[in-house]
PDB file of C-alpha atoms in Angstrom:
ATOM      1  CA  UNK A 618      70.941 108.670  89.986  1.00  0.00           C
ATOM      2  CA  UNK A 619      72.007 105.628  92.144  1.00  0.00           C
ATOM      3  CA  UNK A 620      74.799 106.359  94.933  1.00  0.00           C
ATOM      4  CA  UNK A 621      77.840 104.368  93.266  1.00  0.00           C
ATOM      5  CA  UNK A 622      80.086 101.547  95.338  1.00  0.00           C
ATOM      6  CA  UNK A 623      83.174 101.864  96.695  1.00  0.00           C
ATOM      7  CA  UNK A 624      84.067  99.209  93.969  1.00  0.00           C
ATOM      8  CA  UNK A 625      82.807 100.933  91.575  1.00  0.00           C
ATOM      9  CA  UNK A 626      84.751 104.696  91.738  1.00  0.00           C
ATOM     10  CA  UNK A 627      87.863 102.411  91.565  1.00  0.00           C
ATOM     11  CA  UNK A 628      87.210 100.641  89.190  1.00  0.00           C
ATOM     12  CA  UNK A 629      85.984 104.234  87.313  1.00  0.00           C
ATOM     13  CA  UNK A 630      89.619 105.945  88.601  1.00  0.00           C
ATOM     14  CA  UNK A 631      91.933 103.329  87.716  1.00  0.00           C
ATOM     15  CA  UNK A 632      89.822 102.730  84.116  1.00  0.00           C
ATOM     16  CA  UNK A 633      90.730 106.833  84.001  1.00  0.00           C
ATOM     17  CA  UNK A 634      94.251 106.159  84.464  1.00  0.00           C
ATOM     18  CA  UNK A 635      94.516 103.411  81.930  1.00  0.00           C
ATOM     19  CA  UNK A 636      96.563 106.101  79.725  1.00  0.00           C
ATOM     20  CA  UNK A 637      98.955 108.635  81.097  1.00  0.00           C
ATOM     21  CA  UNK A 638      96.150 111.001  81.678  1.00  0.00           C
ATOM     22  CA  UNK A 639      96.372 114.248  84.841  1.00  0.00           C
ATOM     23  CA  UNK A 640      94.857 114.538  87.270  1.00  0.00           C
ATOM     24  CA  UNK A 641      91.637 117.183  86.637  1.00  0.00           C
ATOM     25  CA  UNK A 642      91.319 114.723  83.577  1.00  0.00           C
ATOM     26  CA  UNK A 643      91.114 111.873  85.949  1.00  0.00           C
ATOM     27  CA  UNK A 644      88.649 113.197  88.815  1.00  0.00           C
ATOM     28  CA  UNK A 645      86.862 114.396  85.685  1.00  0.00           C
ATOM     29  CA  UNK A 646      86.399 111.038  83.858  1.00  0.00           C
ATOM     30  CA  UNK A 647      85.601 109.066  87.500  1.00  0.00           C
ATOM     31  CA  UNK A 648      82.975 112.071  88.279  1.00  0.00           C
ATOM     32  CA  UNK A 649      84.166 112.809  91.718  1.00  0.00           C
ATOM     33  CA  UNK A 650      84.294 116.080  93.434  1.00  0.00           C
ATOM     34  CA  UNK A 651      87.971 117.105  94.242  1.00  0.00           C
ATOM     35  CA  UNK A 652      88.183 116.340  98.374  1.00  0.00           C
ATOM     36  CA  UNK A 653      86.943 112.676  97.037  1.00  0.00           C
ATOM     37  CA  UNK A 654      89.167 112.485  94.470  1.00  0.00           C
ATOM     38  CA  UNK A 655      92.503 112.979  95.872  1.00  0.00           C
ATOM     39  CA  UNK A 656      91.035 111.058  99.082  1.00  0.00           C
ATOM     40  CA  UNK A 657      91.661 107.485  96.060  1.00  0.00           C
ATOM     41  CA  UNK A 658      94.435 109.588  95.203  1.00  0.00           C
ATOM     42  CA  UNK A 659      96.760 109.126  97.442  1.00  0.00           C
ATOM     43  CA  UNK A 660      95.721 105.502  98.806  1.00  0.00           C
ATOM     44  CA  UNK A 661      96.480 104.405  95.314  1.00  0.00           C
ATOM     45  CA  UNK A 662      99.652 106.100  94.647  1.00  0.00           C
ATOM     46  CA  UNK A 663     100.539 104.336  98.809  1.00  0.00           C
ATOM     47  CA  UNK A 664      99.372 101.140  97.641  1.00  0.00           C
ATOM     48  CA  UNK A 665     101.040 100.644  94.409  1.00  0.00           C
ATOM     49  CA  UNK A 666      97.451 100.376  91.422  1.00  0.00           C
ATOM     50  CA  UNK A 667      98.711 104.427  89.857  1.00  0.00           C
ATOM     51  CA  UNK A 668     102.371 105.474  89.660  1.00  0.00           C
ATOM     52  CA  UNK A 669     103.331 109.488  89.315  1.00  0.00           C
ATOM     53  CA  UNK A 670     105.020 109.687  86.197  1.00  0.00           C
ATOM     54  CA  UNK A 671     107.013 113.016  84.637  1.00  0.00           C
ATOM     55  CA  UNK A 672     106.747 113.934  81.108  1.00  0.00           C
ATOM     56  CA  UNK A 673     109.674 115.232  78.690  1.00  0.00           C
ATOM     57  CA  UNK A 674     108.629 118.908  79.514  1.00  0.00           C
ATOM     58  CA  UNK A 675     108.671 117.543  83.934  1.00  0.00           C
ATOM     59  CA  UNK A 676     104.245 117.726  83.583  1.00  0.00           C
ATOM     60  CA  UNK A 677     103.282 115.217  86.069  1.00  0.00           C
ATOM     61  CA  UNK A 678     100.788 112.111  84.843  1.00  0.00           C
ATOM     62  CA  UNK A 679      99.396 109.260  86.626  1.00  0.00           C
ATOM     63  CA  UNK A 680      99.374 106.081  85.039  1.00  0.00           C
ATOM     64  CA  UNK A 681      97.737 102.649  86.118  1.00  0.00           C
ATOM     65  CA  UNK A 682     100.574  99.497  87.376  1.00  0.00           C
ATOM     66  CA  UNK A 683     100.226  96.038  87.203  1.00  0.00           C
ATOM     67  CA  UNK A 684      99.312  95.748  89.943  1.00  0.00           C
ATOM     68  CA  UNK A 685      96.169  97.846  89.694  1.00  0.00           C
ATOM     69  CA  UNK A 686      95.276  96.148  85.832  1.00  0.00           C
ATOM     70  CA  UNK A 687      95.666  93.422  88.285  1.00  0.00           C
ATOM     71  CA  UNK A 688      93.484  94.558  90.676  1.00  0.00           C
ATOM     72  CA  UNK A 689      90.631  96.098  87.997  1.00  0.00           C
ATOM     73  CA  UNK A 690      89.994  92.846  86.892  1.00  0.00           C
ATOM     74  CA  UNK A 691      90.234  91.300  90.143  1.00  0.00           C
ATOM     75  CA  UNK A 692      87.269  94.374  90.990  1.00  0.00           C
ATOM     76  CA  UNK A 693      85.378  94.100  87.428  1.00  0.00           C
ATOM     77  CA  UNK A 694      85.241  89.888  88.689  1.00  0.00           C
ATOM     78  CA  UNK A 695      83.441  90.665  91.564  1.00  0.00           C
ATOM     79  CA  UNK A 696      81.183  93.676  90.128  1.00  0.00           C
ATOM     80  CA  UNK A 697      79.352  91.401  87.863  1.00  0.00           C
ATOM     81  CA  UNK A 698      79.549  89.044  90.724  1.00  0.00           C
ATOM     82  CA  UNK A 699      76.934  91.719  93.216  1.00  0.00           C
ATOM     83  CA  UNK A 700      79.815  92.940  94.810  1.00  0.00           C
ATOM     84  CA  UNK A 701      79.192  96.378  95.521  1.00  0.00           C
ATOM     85  CA  UNK A 702      80.318  98.033  99.077  1.00  0.00           C
TER      86      UNK A 702
ATOM     87  CA  UNK B  14      93.663  96.278 116.194  1.00  0.00           C
ATOM     88  CA  UNK B  15      93.818  97.953 113.138  1.00  0.00           C
ATOM     89  CA  UNK B  16      89.849  98.257 111.407  1.00  0.00           C
ATOM     90  CA  UNK B  17      89.091  95.709 109.385  1.00  0.00           C
ATOM     91  CA  UNK B  18      88.363  96.861 105.448  1.00  0.00           C
ATOM     92  CA  UNK B  19      85.013  95.252 104.025  1.00  0.00           C
ATOM     93  CA  UNK B  20      86.395  93.454 101.847  1.00  0.00           C
ATOM     94  CA  UNK B  21      88.070  91.615 105.029  1.00  0.00           C
ATOM     95  CA  UNK B  22      84.880  91.835 106.918  1.00  0.00           C
ATOM     96  CA  UNK B  23      83.292  90.323 104.084  1.00  0.00           C
ATOM     97  CA  UNK B  24      85.943  87.890 103.255  1.00  0.00           C
ATOM     98  CA  UNK B  25      85.437  86.247 106.989  1.00  0.00           C
ATOM     99  CA  UNK B  26      81.634  86.188 107.100  1.00  0.00           C
ATOM    100  CA  UNK B  27      82.256  83.587 103.905  1.00  0.00           C
ATOM    101  CA  UNK B  28      84.086  82.221 105.371  1.00  0.00           C
ATOM    102  CA  UNK B  29      82.644  81.850 108.310  1.00  0.00           C
ATOM    103  CA  UNK B  30      79.513  79.980 105.692  1.00  0.00           C
ATOM    104  CA  UNK B  31      81.193  77.381 104.001  1.00  0.00           C
ATOM    105  CA  UNK B  32      79.659  74.896 106.371  1.00  0.00           C
ATOM    106  CA  UNK B  33      76.481  75.219 107.306  1.00  0.00           C
ATOM    107  CA  UNK B  34      76.265  77.553 110.154  1.00  0.00           C
ATOM    108  CA  UNK B  35      73.880  79.026 112.614  1.00  0.00           C
ATOM    109  CA  UNK B  36      73.806  82.498 112.732  1.00  0.00           C
ATOM    110  CA  UNK B  37      75.048  82.619 116.271  1.00  0.00           C
ATOM    111  CA  UNK B  38      78.186  81.383 115.095  1.00  0.00           C
ATOM    112  CA  UNK B  39      78.781  83.380 112.237  1.00  0.00           C
ATOM    113  CA  UNK B  40      78.142  86.524 113.909  1.00  0.00           C
ATOM    114  CA  UNK B  41      80.731  85.312 116.307  1.00  0.00           C
ATOM    115  CA  UNK B  42      83.194  83.739 113.566  1.00  0.00           C
ATOM    116  CA  UNK B  43      83.640  87.411 111.535  1.00  0.00           C
ATOM    117  CA  UNK B  44      83.507  89.105 114.758  1.00  0.00           C
ATOM    118  CA  UNK B  45      81.401  91.517 114.421  1.00  0.00           C
ATOM    119  CA  UNK B  46      78.000  93.369 116.397  1.00  0.00           C
ATOM    120  CA  UNK B  47      74.793  92.021 116.036  1.00  0.00           C
ATOM    121  CA  UNK B  48      72.862  94.861 114.243  1.00  0.00           C
ATOM    122  CA  UNK B  49      76.617  94.920 111.503  1.00  0.00           C
ATOM    123  CA  UNK B  50      76.182  91.284 111.223  1.00  0.00           C
ATOM    124  CA  UNK B  51      72.963  91.257 110.376  1.00  0.00           C
ATOM    125  CA  UNK B  52      73.053  94.349 108.017  1.00  0.00           C
ATOM    126  CA  UNK B  53      75.780  92.077 106.090  1.00  0.00           C
ATOM    127  CA  UNK B  54      73.234  88.626 106.247  1.00  0.00           C
ATOM    128  CA  UNK B  55      70.004  90.820 104.265  1.00  0.00           C
ATOM    129  CA  UNK B  56      72.888  92.388 101.899  1.00  0.00           C
ATOM    130  CA  UNK B  57      74.478  89.588 101.876  1.00  0.00           C
ATOM    131  CA  UNK B  58      71.883  86.808 101.554  1.00  0.00           C
ATOM    132  CA  UNK B  59      69.622  89.530  99.212  1.00  0.00           C
ATOM    133  CA  UNK B  60      72.482  89.316  96.798  1.00  0.00           C
ATOM    134  CA  UNK B  61      72.586  85.461  96.430  1.00  0.00           C
ATOM    135  CA  UNK B  62      76.177  85.221  97.713  1.00  0.00           C
ATOM    136  CA  UNK B  63      74.233  82.567 100.983  1.00  0.00           C
ATOM    137  CA  UNK B  64      71.683  81.097 100.802  1.00  0.00           C
ATOM    138  CA  UNK B  65      69.571  79.684 103.650  1.00  0.00           C
ATOM    139  CA  UNK B  66      68.654  76.398 104.533  1.00  0.00           C
ATOM    140  CA  UNK B  67      66.381  74.100 106.854  1.00  0.00           C
ATOM    141  CA  UNK B  68      67.851  70.988 109.076  1.00  0.00           C
ATOM    142  CA  UNK B  69      65.168  68.068 108.798  1.00  0.00           C
ATOM    143  CA  UNK B  70      63.976  69.132 112.900  1.00  0.00           C
ATOM    144  CA  UNK B  71      63.616  72.972 110.873  1.00  0.00           C
ATOM    145  CA  UNK B  72      66.117  74.788 111.797  1.00  0.00           C
ATOM    146  CA  UNK B  73      67.294  77.287 110.146  1.00  0.00           C
ATOM    147  CA  UNK B  74      71.751  77.613 108.718  1.00  0.00           C
ATOM    148  CA  UNK B  75      73.249  79.748 106.387  1.00  0.00           C
ATOM    149  CA  UNK B  76      75.837  78.406 103.783  1.00  0.00           C
ATOM    150  CA  UNK B  77      77.369  80.233 101.304  1.00  0.00           C
ATOM    151  CA  UNK B  78      76.826  79.385  98.155  1.00  0.00           C
ATOM    152  CA  UNK B  79      78.823  78.822  94.978  1.00  0.00           C
ATOM    153  CA  UNK B  80      78.412  82.645  93.874  1.00  0.00           C
ATOM    154  CA  UNK B  81      79.384  83.470  96.572  1.00  0.00           C
ATOM    155  CA  UNK B  82      83.035  80.739  96.614  1.00  0.00           C
ATOM    156  CA  UNK B  83      83.397  82.913  92.736  1.00  0.00           C
ATOM    157  CA  UNK B  84      83.100  86.409  94.892  1.00  0.00           C
ATOM    158  CA  UNK B  85      85.206  84.990  97.980  1.00  0.00           C
ATOM    159  CA  UNK B  86      88.037  83.924  95.392  1.00  0.00           C
ATOM    160  CA  UNK B  87      88.014  87.042  94.266  1.00  0.00           C
ATOM    161  CA  UNK B  88      88.620  88.970  96.740  1.00  0.00           C
ATOM    162  CA  UNK B  89      90.756  87.349  98.712  1.00  0.00           C
ATOM    163  CA  UNK B  90      92.989  88.516  94.821  1.00  0.00           C
ATOM    164  CA  UNK B  91      91.644  91.670  95.897  1.00  0.00           C
ATOM    165  CA  UNK B  92      92.636  91.476  99.487  1.00  0.00           C
ATOM    166  CA  UNK B  93      96.270  90.231  98.459  1.00  0.00           C
ATOM    167  CA  UNK B  94      97.015  92.999  96.156  1.00  0.00           C
ATOM    168  CA  UNK B  95      96.740  95.484  99.144  1.00  0.00           C
ATOM    169  CA  UNK B  96      92.336  96.916  98.446  1.00  0.00           C
ATOM    170  CA  UNK B  97      91.147  97.183 101.491  1.00  0.00           C
ATOM    171  CA  UNK B  98      87.734  99.564 101.396  1.00  0.00           C
TER     172      UNK B  98
END
């Protein structure tokens, strides 16, 4: 299997949060190990690409923000153009 | 000085090739050491973001391609959105 680029990993995480999801589902969907996933998650939360929300029962979820959606669109274009770092 | 992201380095290299430039000028303008610069240059040539050209005297230059220009625009947007990897 070819190593995924950081751009592709970012796309995978952002796509996994298009609906509110819990941490584990995002982690599995983005196919990352625990440590790497949490590093990305903390980074994306701090930059405002993803937001933490709670449902009526107080359960925590994560969801892509408007800024994250804009970034997702831009990174898909970069990917199409062959950019992979 | 804050560490430049790979996105920012890519932008700096692509901007440095907006006019045909020789290697050393691009390297200095992008502020990279010899090894790192050549790694990026080989990568961007192989992906078609930059092309090698020769003038009438046979001197070698490098110049951004249409694909590289499209990528530059996309990465500037990613940068504005706060993406830094």
